[in-house]
Short mmCIF file of C-alpha atoms and ligand atoms in Angstrom, two decimals:
data_model
loop_
_atom_site.label_atom_id
_atom_site.label_comp_id
_atom_site.label_asym_id
_atom_site.label_seq_id
_atom_site.Cartn_x
_atom_site.Cartn_y
_atom_site.Cartn_z
CA MET P 1 49.32 -59.61 -68.35
CA THR P 2 49.62 -62.30 -71.81
CA ASP P 3 51.07 -66.14 -71.58
CA PHE P 4 54.85 -66.39 -70.87
CA ALA P 5 55.14 -63.97 -68.04
CA ALA P 6 52.05 -65.21 -67.09
CA ARG P 7 54.43 -69.00 -66.96
CA ILE P 8 57.34 -67.34 -66.17
CA ARG P 9 55.31 -66.14 -62.27
CA ARG P 10 53.52 -68.97 -62.35
CA ALA P 11 56.95 -71.60 -62.89
CA THR P 12 58.28 -69.68 -59.75
CA MET P 13 55.15 -68.99 -57.73
CA ALA P 14 56.13 -71.66 -54.89
CA GLU P 15 60.00 -70.34 -54.70
CA HIS P 16 58.20 -66.71 -54.88
CA ARG P 17 56.64 -68.09 -51.32
CA ASP P 18 59.12 -69.61 -50.07
CA ALA P 19 61.68 -66.64 -49.97
CA GLU P 20 58.98 -63.80 -49.23
CA THR P 21 58.25 -65.57 -45.50
CA ARG P 22 60.93 -67.66 -44.63
CA SER P 23 64.39 -66.50 -46.01
CA PHE P 24 67.00 -64.40 -44.25
CA ILE P 25 65.42 -61.56 -46.68
CA SER P 26 61.55 -62.07 -44.72
CA ARG P 27 63.89 -61.27 -41.24
CA LEU P 28 65.22 -58.23 -42.66
CA MET P 29 62.00 -56.86 -42.94
CA ALA P 30 61.23 -58.67 -40.25
CA GLY P 31 64.18 -55.94 -38.22
CA GLU P 32 65.68 -59.03 -38.00
CA VAL P 33 68.83 -59.03 -39.33
CA SER P 34 71.57 -57.45 -37.78
CA TYR P 35 73.39 -54.71 -39.37
CA ALA P 36 76.25 -57.11 -40.02
CA GLY P 37 74.33 -59.46 -41.61
CA TYR P 38 73.01 -56.99 -43.23
CA ALA P 39 76.47 -55.59 -44.88
CA ALA P 40 76.68 -58.91 -45.77
CA LEU P 41 74.04 -59.40 -47.85
CA THR P 42 75.08 -56.98 -50.20
CA ALA P 43 78.25 -57.99 -50.17
CA GLN P 44 77.12 -61.54 -51.38
CA TYR P 45 74.60 -59.29 -53.77
CA LEU P 46 78.07 -56.98 -55.22
CA HIS P 47 79.91 -60.47 -56.02
CA ILE P 48 76.61 -62.05 -58.22
CA TYR P 49 75.41 -58.71 -60.04
CA ARG P 50 79.11 -58.17 -61.31
CA GLU P 51 78.83 -61.80 -63.28
CA LEU P 52 75.02 -60.46 -64.44
CA GLU P 53 75.81 -56.97 -65.63
CA ALA P 54 78.87 -58.24 -67.43
CA ALA P 55 77.29 -60.86 -68.65
CA ALA P 56 74.56 -57.96 -69.63
CA VAL P 57 77.41 -56.65 -72.46
CA PRO P 58 77.34 -58.64 -75.39
CA MET P 59 73.46 -59.24 -74.54
CA ARG P 60 72.92 -56.01 -75.85
CA ASP P 61 74.07 -56.83 -79.36
CA ASN P 62 72.01 -60.82 -78.99
CA VAL P 63 68.91 -59.69 -81.29
CA ILE P 64 66.89 -61.87 -78.20
CA ALA P 65 68.12 -60.05 -74.99
CA ALA P 66 68.54 -56.96 -76.38
CA GLY P 67 65.71 -55.38 -74.81
CA PHE P 68 66.09 -56.92 -71.01
CA ALA P 69 69.73 -56.00 -70.76
CA ASP P 70 68.53 -52.53 -70.49
CA PRO P 71 71.62 -50.45 -68.91
CA VAL P 72 69.01 -48.21 -66.12
CA LEU P 73 68.91 -51.14 -64.27
CA ASP P 74 72.18 -51.40 -63.74
CA ARG P 75 72.84 -52.19 -59.52
CA VAL P 76 77.33 -51.99 -59.28
CA PRO P 77 77.44 -48.51 -58.99
CA SER P 78 74.98 -48.13 -56.62
CA LEU P 79 75.96 -51.69 -54.80
CA GLU P 80 79.51 -50.55 -55.00
CA ALA P 81 78.62 -47.36 -52.85
CA ASP P 82 76.64 -48.87 -50.68
CA VAL P 83 79.07 -52.33 -49.55
CA ALA P 84 81.53 -49.31 -48.82
CA HIS P 85 79.04 -47.11 -47.03
CA LEU P 86 78.96 -50.44 -45.03
CA GLY P 87 82.04 -51.23 -44.65
CA SER P 88 82.20 -54.64 -46.17
CA ALA P 89 83.49 -54.31 -49.66
CA ALA P 90 86.13 -56.70 -48.47
CA ILE P 91 83.27 -59.00 -47.55
CA GLU P 92 84.47 -62.44 -50.11
CA PRO P 93 81.45 -64.44 -51.42
CA LEU P 94 80.03 -67.18 -49.74
CA PRO P 95 80.20 -70.55 -51.19
CA ALA P 96 76.49 -70.24 -52.69
CA THR P 97 77.38 -67.11 -54.05
CA ARG P 98 80.17 -68.81 -55.65
CA ARG P 99 78.17 -71.20 -56.84
CA TYR P 100 75.44 -68.88 -58.20
CA VAL P 101 78.14 -66.26 -60.07
CA GLU P 102 79.89 -69.97 -61.25
CA ARG P 103 76.31 -70.88 -63.37
CA LEU P 104 76.07 -66.47 -64.09
CA ARG P 105 79.31 -67.18 -65.93
CA ALA P 106 79.25 -70.18 -67.65
CA HIS P 107 75.67 -69.20 -68.82
CA CYS P 108 74.49 -66.01 -69.32
CA HIS P 109 76.65 -64.42 -71.62
CA THR P 110 76.12 -66.38 -74.55
CA SER P 111 72.69 -68.21 -73.95
CA PRO P 112 69.50 -65.37 -73.94
CA ALA P 113 67.49 -67.90 -72.70
CA HIS P 114 69.68 -68.66 -69.35
CA PHE P 115 70.13 -64.91 -69.31
CA ILE P 116 66.69 -63.80 -69.09
CA ALA P 117 65.51 -66.41 -66.71
CA HIS P 118 67.98 -65.04 -64.11
CA HIS P 119 67.50 -61.49 -65.31
CA TYR P 120 63.60 -61.75 -64.63
CA VAL P 121 64.40 -63.41 -61.33
CA ARG P 122 67.12 -60.78 -59.81
CA TYR P 123 65.26 -57.16 -61.83
CA LEU P 124 61.34 -58.07 -60.99
CA GLY P 125 61.76 -58.86 -58.03
CA ASP P 126 64.32 -55.62 -57.05
CA LEU P 127 62.21 -53.74 -59.21
CA SER P 128 58.42 -55.40 -56.87
CA GLY P 129 59.06 -56.30 -53.17
CA GLY P 130 63.40 -54.87 -53.30
CA LEU P 131 61.32 -51.83 -53.11
CA MET P 132 59.93 -52.36 -50.04
CA VAL P 133 62.65 -54.35 -48.31
CA GLY P 134 65.12 -50.52 -49.04
CA LYS P 135 62.17 -48.63 -47.22
CA SER P 136 62.31 -51.19 -44.46
CA VAL P 137 65.92 -51.56 -44.63
CA SER P 138 66.68 -47.97 -43.88
CA ARG P 139 64.35 -47.74 -41.18
CA THR P 140 65.85 -50.87 -39.60
CA TYR P 141 68.96 -49.00 -39.28
CA GLY P 142 68.77 -45.21 -39.29
CA LEU P 143 70.33 -45.19 -42.63
CA GLY P 144 68.78 -42.47 -45.75
CA ARG P 145 69.81 -42.82 -48.37
CA GLU P 146 73.23 -44.07 -47.88
CA GLY P 147 73.82 -48.04 -48.13
CA VAL P 148 70.68 -48.32 -49.33
CA SER P 149 70.98 -47.25 -53.06
CA PHE P 150 70.50 -50.68 -54.30
CA TYR P 151 66.39 -51.06 -53.94
CA THR P 152 66.93 -47.37 -55.50
CA PHE P 153 66.42 -47.33 -59.56
CA ALA P 154 67.09 -43.52 -59.94
CA GLY P 155 66.27 -44.54 -64.19
CA ILE P 156 62.79 -45.63 -63.50
CA PRO P 157 60.37 -43.03 -62.15
CA ASP P 158 57.96 -45.79 -62.81
CA ALA P 159 58.47 -49.03 -61.75
CA LYS P 160 54.85 -49.85 -62.62
CA ALA P 161 55.32 -48.52 -66.26
CA TYR P 162 58.69 -50.50 -66.70
CA LYS P 163 56.98 -53.85 -65.31
CA ILE P 164 54.86 -53.42 -67.74
CA ALA P 165 56.84 -53.38 -70.37
CA TYR P 166 59.49 -55.57 -69.50
CA ARG P 167 56.09 -58.18 -69.39
CA GLU P 168 55.16 -57.88 -72.68
CA ARG P 169 58.89 -58.33 -73.85
CA LEU P 170 58.33 -61.95 -71.84
CA ASP P 171 55.06 -62.08 -73.60
CA ARG P 172 57.22 -61.51 -77.07
CA LEU P 173 59.56 -64.08 -76.98
CA PRO P 174 57.63 -67.49 -78.15
CA SER P 175 57.80 -65.62 -81.04
CA VAL P 176 61.61 -65.58 -81.77
CA LEU P 177 62.40 -69.05 -78.63
CA GLY P 178 60.92 -72.19 -79.59
CA PRO P 179 59.16 -75.02 -77.01
CA ALA P 180 62.06 -76.72 -75.15
CA VAL P 181 64.37 -73.64 -74.89
CA LEU P 182 60.94 -71.72 -73.15
CA ASP P 183 61.16 -74.27 -70.92
CA GLU P 184 64.72 -74.59 -70.60
CA LEU P 185 64.45 -70.40 -69.11
CA LEU P 186 61.18 -71.85 -66.95
CA ALA P 187 63.72 -74.38 -65.61
CA GLU P 188 66.41 -72.13 -65.32
CA SER P 189 63.97 -69.09 -63.55
CA GLN P 190 63.34 -71.21 -60.93
CA LEU P 191 67.17 -72.47 -60.37
CA ALA P 192 67.89 -69.32 -59.96
CA PHE P 193 65.09 -68.80 -57.06
CA ARG P 194 66.87 -71.81 -55.45
CA LEU P 195 70.38 -69.79 -56.17
CA ASN P 196 69.01 -67.50 -54.00
CA ALA P 197 67.94 -68.53 -51.72
CA ALA P 198 71.04 -71.15 -50.68
CA ILE P 199 72.46 -67.67 -50.35
CA PHE P 200 70.10 -66.45 -47.91
CA ALA P 201 70.76 -69.49 -46.27
CA GLU P 202 73.66 -69.08 -45.57
CA LEU P 203 73.58 -66.06 -44.77
CA GLY P 204 70.91 -66.89 -42.17
CA ASP P 205 73.61 -69.90 -40.23
CA ARG P 206 75.92 -66.74 -40.31
CA HIS P 207 73.44 -64.77 -39.37
CA PRO P 208 71.35 -66.32 -36.31
CA ALA P 209 68.29 -63.64 -35.85
CA ALA P 210 68.92 -60.97 -34.21
CA VAL P 211 66.93 -57.65 -33.09
CA ALA P 212 68.70 -54.92 -35.66
CA ALA P 213 69.73 -51.98 -33.24
CA ALA P 214 69.95 -49.10 -35.88
C1 HEM K 1 59.78 -60.39 -47.68
C2 HEM K 1 60.76 -60.78 -49.64
C3 HEM K 1 59.99 -60.40 -50.67
C4 HEM K 1 58.63 -60.20 -50.81
C5 HEM K 1 57.70 -59.01 -49.64
C6 HEM K 1 58.18 -59.45 -52.70
C7 HEM K 1 57.30 -59.01 -52.72
C8 HEM K 1 56.45 -59.01 -54.40
C9 HEM K 1 55.93 -58.34 -54.04
C10 HEM K 1 54.47 -58.12 -53.83
C11 HEM K 1 55.81 -58.63 -55.96
C12 HEM K 1 54.67 -58.38 -56.58
C13 HEM K 1 54.94 -57.00 -57.35
C14 HEM K 1 54.16 -56.67 -59.08
O1 HEM K 1 52.99 -57.89 -59.43
O2 HEM K 1 53.95 -55.95 -59.06
C15 HEM K 1 56.80 -59.49 -56.32
C16 HEM K 1 56.98 -59.88 -57.80
C17 HEM K 1 58.74 -60.23 -57.42
N1 HEM K 1 58.81 -60.67 -56.68
FE1 HEM K 1 59.45 -60.58 -55.36
N2 HEM K 1 59.33 -60.67 -52.38
C18 HEM K 1 60.48 -60.32 -52.29
C19 HEM K 1 61.19 -61.82 -52.47
C20 HEM K 1 61.33 -61.65 -53.36
C21 HEM K 1 62.84 -62.45 -53.76
C22 HEM K 1 64.73 -63.24 -53.25
C23 HEM K 1 62.88 -62.45 -55.25
C24 HEM K 1 64.19 -63.50 -55.98
C25 HEM K 1 65.54 -63.39 -55.43
C26 HEM K 1 62.15 -62.36 -56.10
C27 HEM K 1 61.51 -62.55 -56.75
C28 HEM K 1 60.33 -61.69 -57.21
C29 HEM K 1 60.41 -61.61 -59.20
C30 HEM K 1 60.86 -61.61 -59.92
C31 HEM K 1 58.49 -60.96 -59.12
C32 HEM K 1 58.10 -61.14 -60.40
C33 HEM K 1 56.85 -61.57 -60.32
C34 HEM K 1 56.24 -61.17 -62.30
O3 HEM K 1 55.83 -60.71 -61.34
O4 HEM K 1 56.29 -62.41 -62.74
N3 HEM K 1 61.40 -61.40 -55.09
N4 HEM K 1 58.04 -59.64 -55.47
#
């Protein structure tokens, strides 16, 4: 890993540690979230990914962002299947989810730096810890494959290789973006973590610790 991939990882390390240890997601992995809580999380994700993947469409014509906006990553079809299975298709966005979606809508359709920041936080996370979360959730709720398809990338058989190529794309950014824009990208990736954390906090308030029954 050379420069920029290491920089963005470092810039978001504290936020990531929080997500790993104190968030709704870490409780989810410990089997301490009710089925309703998991269904509500999946519904929130659908609202977020609809906006992120709507932004990916114009970004495919953007010379800087096009390599990131790979349709093989698309999560909306999986999330639609999951919420249908979990019975949470009608759940409205939480206030924190609305704020996240508004941020994506305001910046990610037109600014490659903002788009890449949000893209990195979600998809590289989904391709890392997300795979573990999926296995754990499937076991906790006895779900098999249905209701957890968000966590499986059918078009990416080798997540490790995909992430190596992704980090190479990150490393090439300093040759096409100036230092001020790179700093903006780093700041936006920290904001993206905070926007996620705010959703986890609201879900945690609405779904306090419970033993998850399958
Ligand atoms: C219990 C929760 C979590 C666990 C156990 C976890 C675990 C991991 C692990 C092991 C990696 C390193 C993978 C590698 O280097 O190949 C990773 C990377 C990452 N995770 Fe998480 N994660 C969690 C939550 C999250 C959340 C909630 C987000 C974002 C909202 C996130 C975003 C990321 C990102 C962006 C990376 C890539 C870091 C980089 O190499 O640049 N993670 N995660």
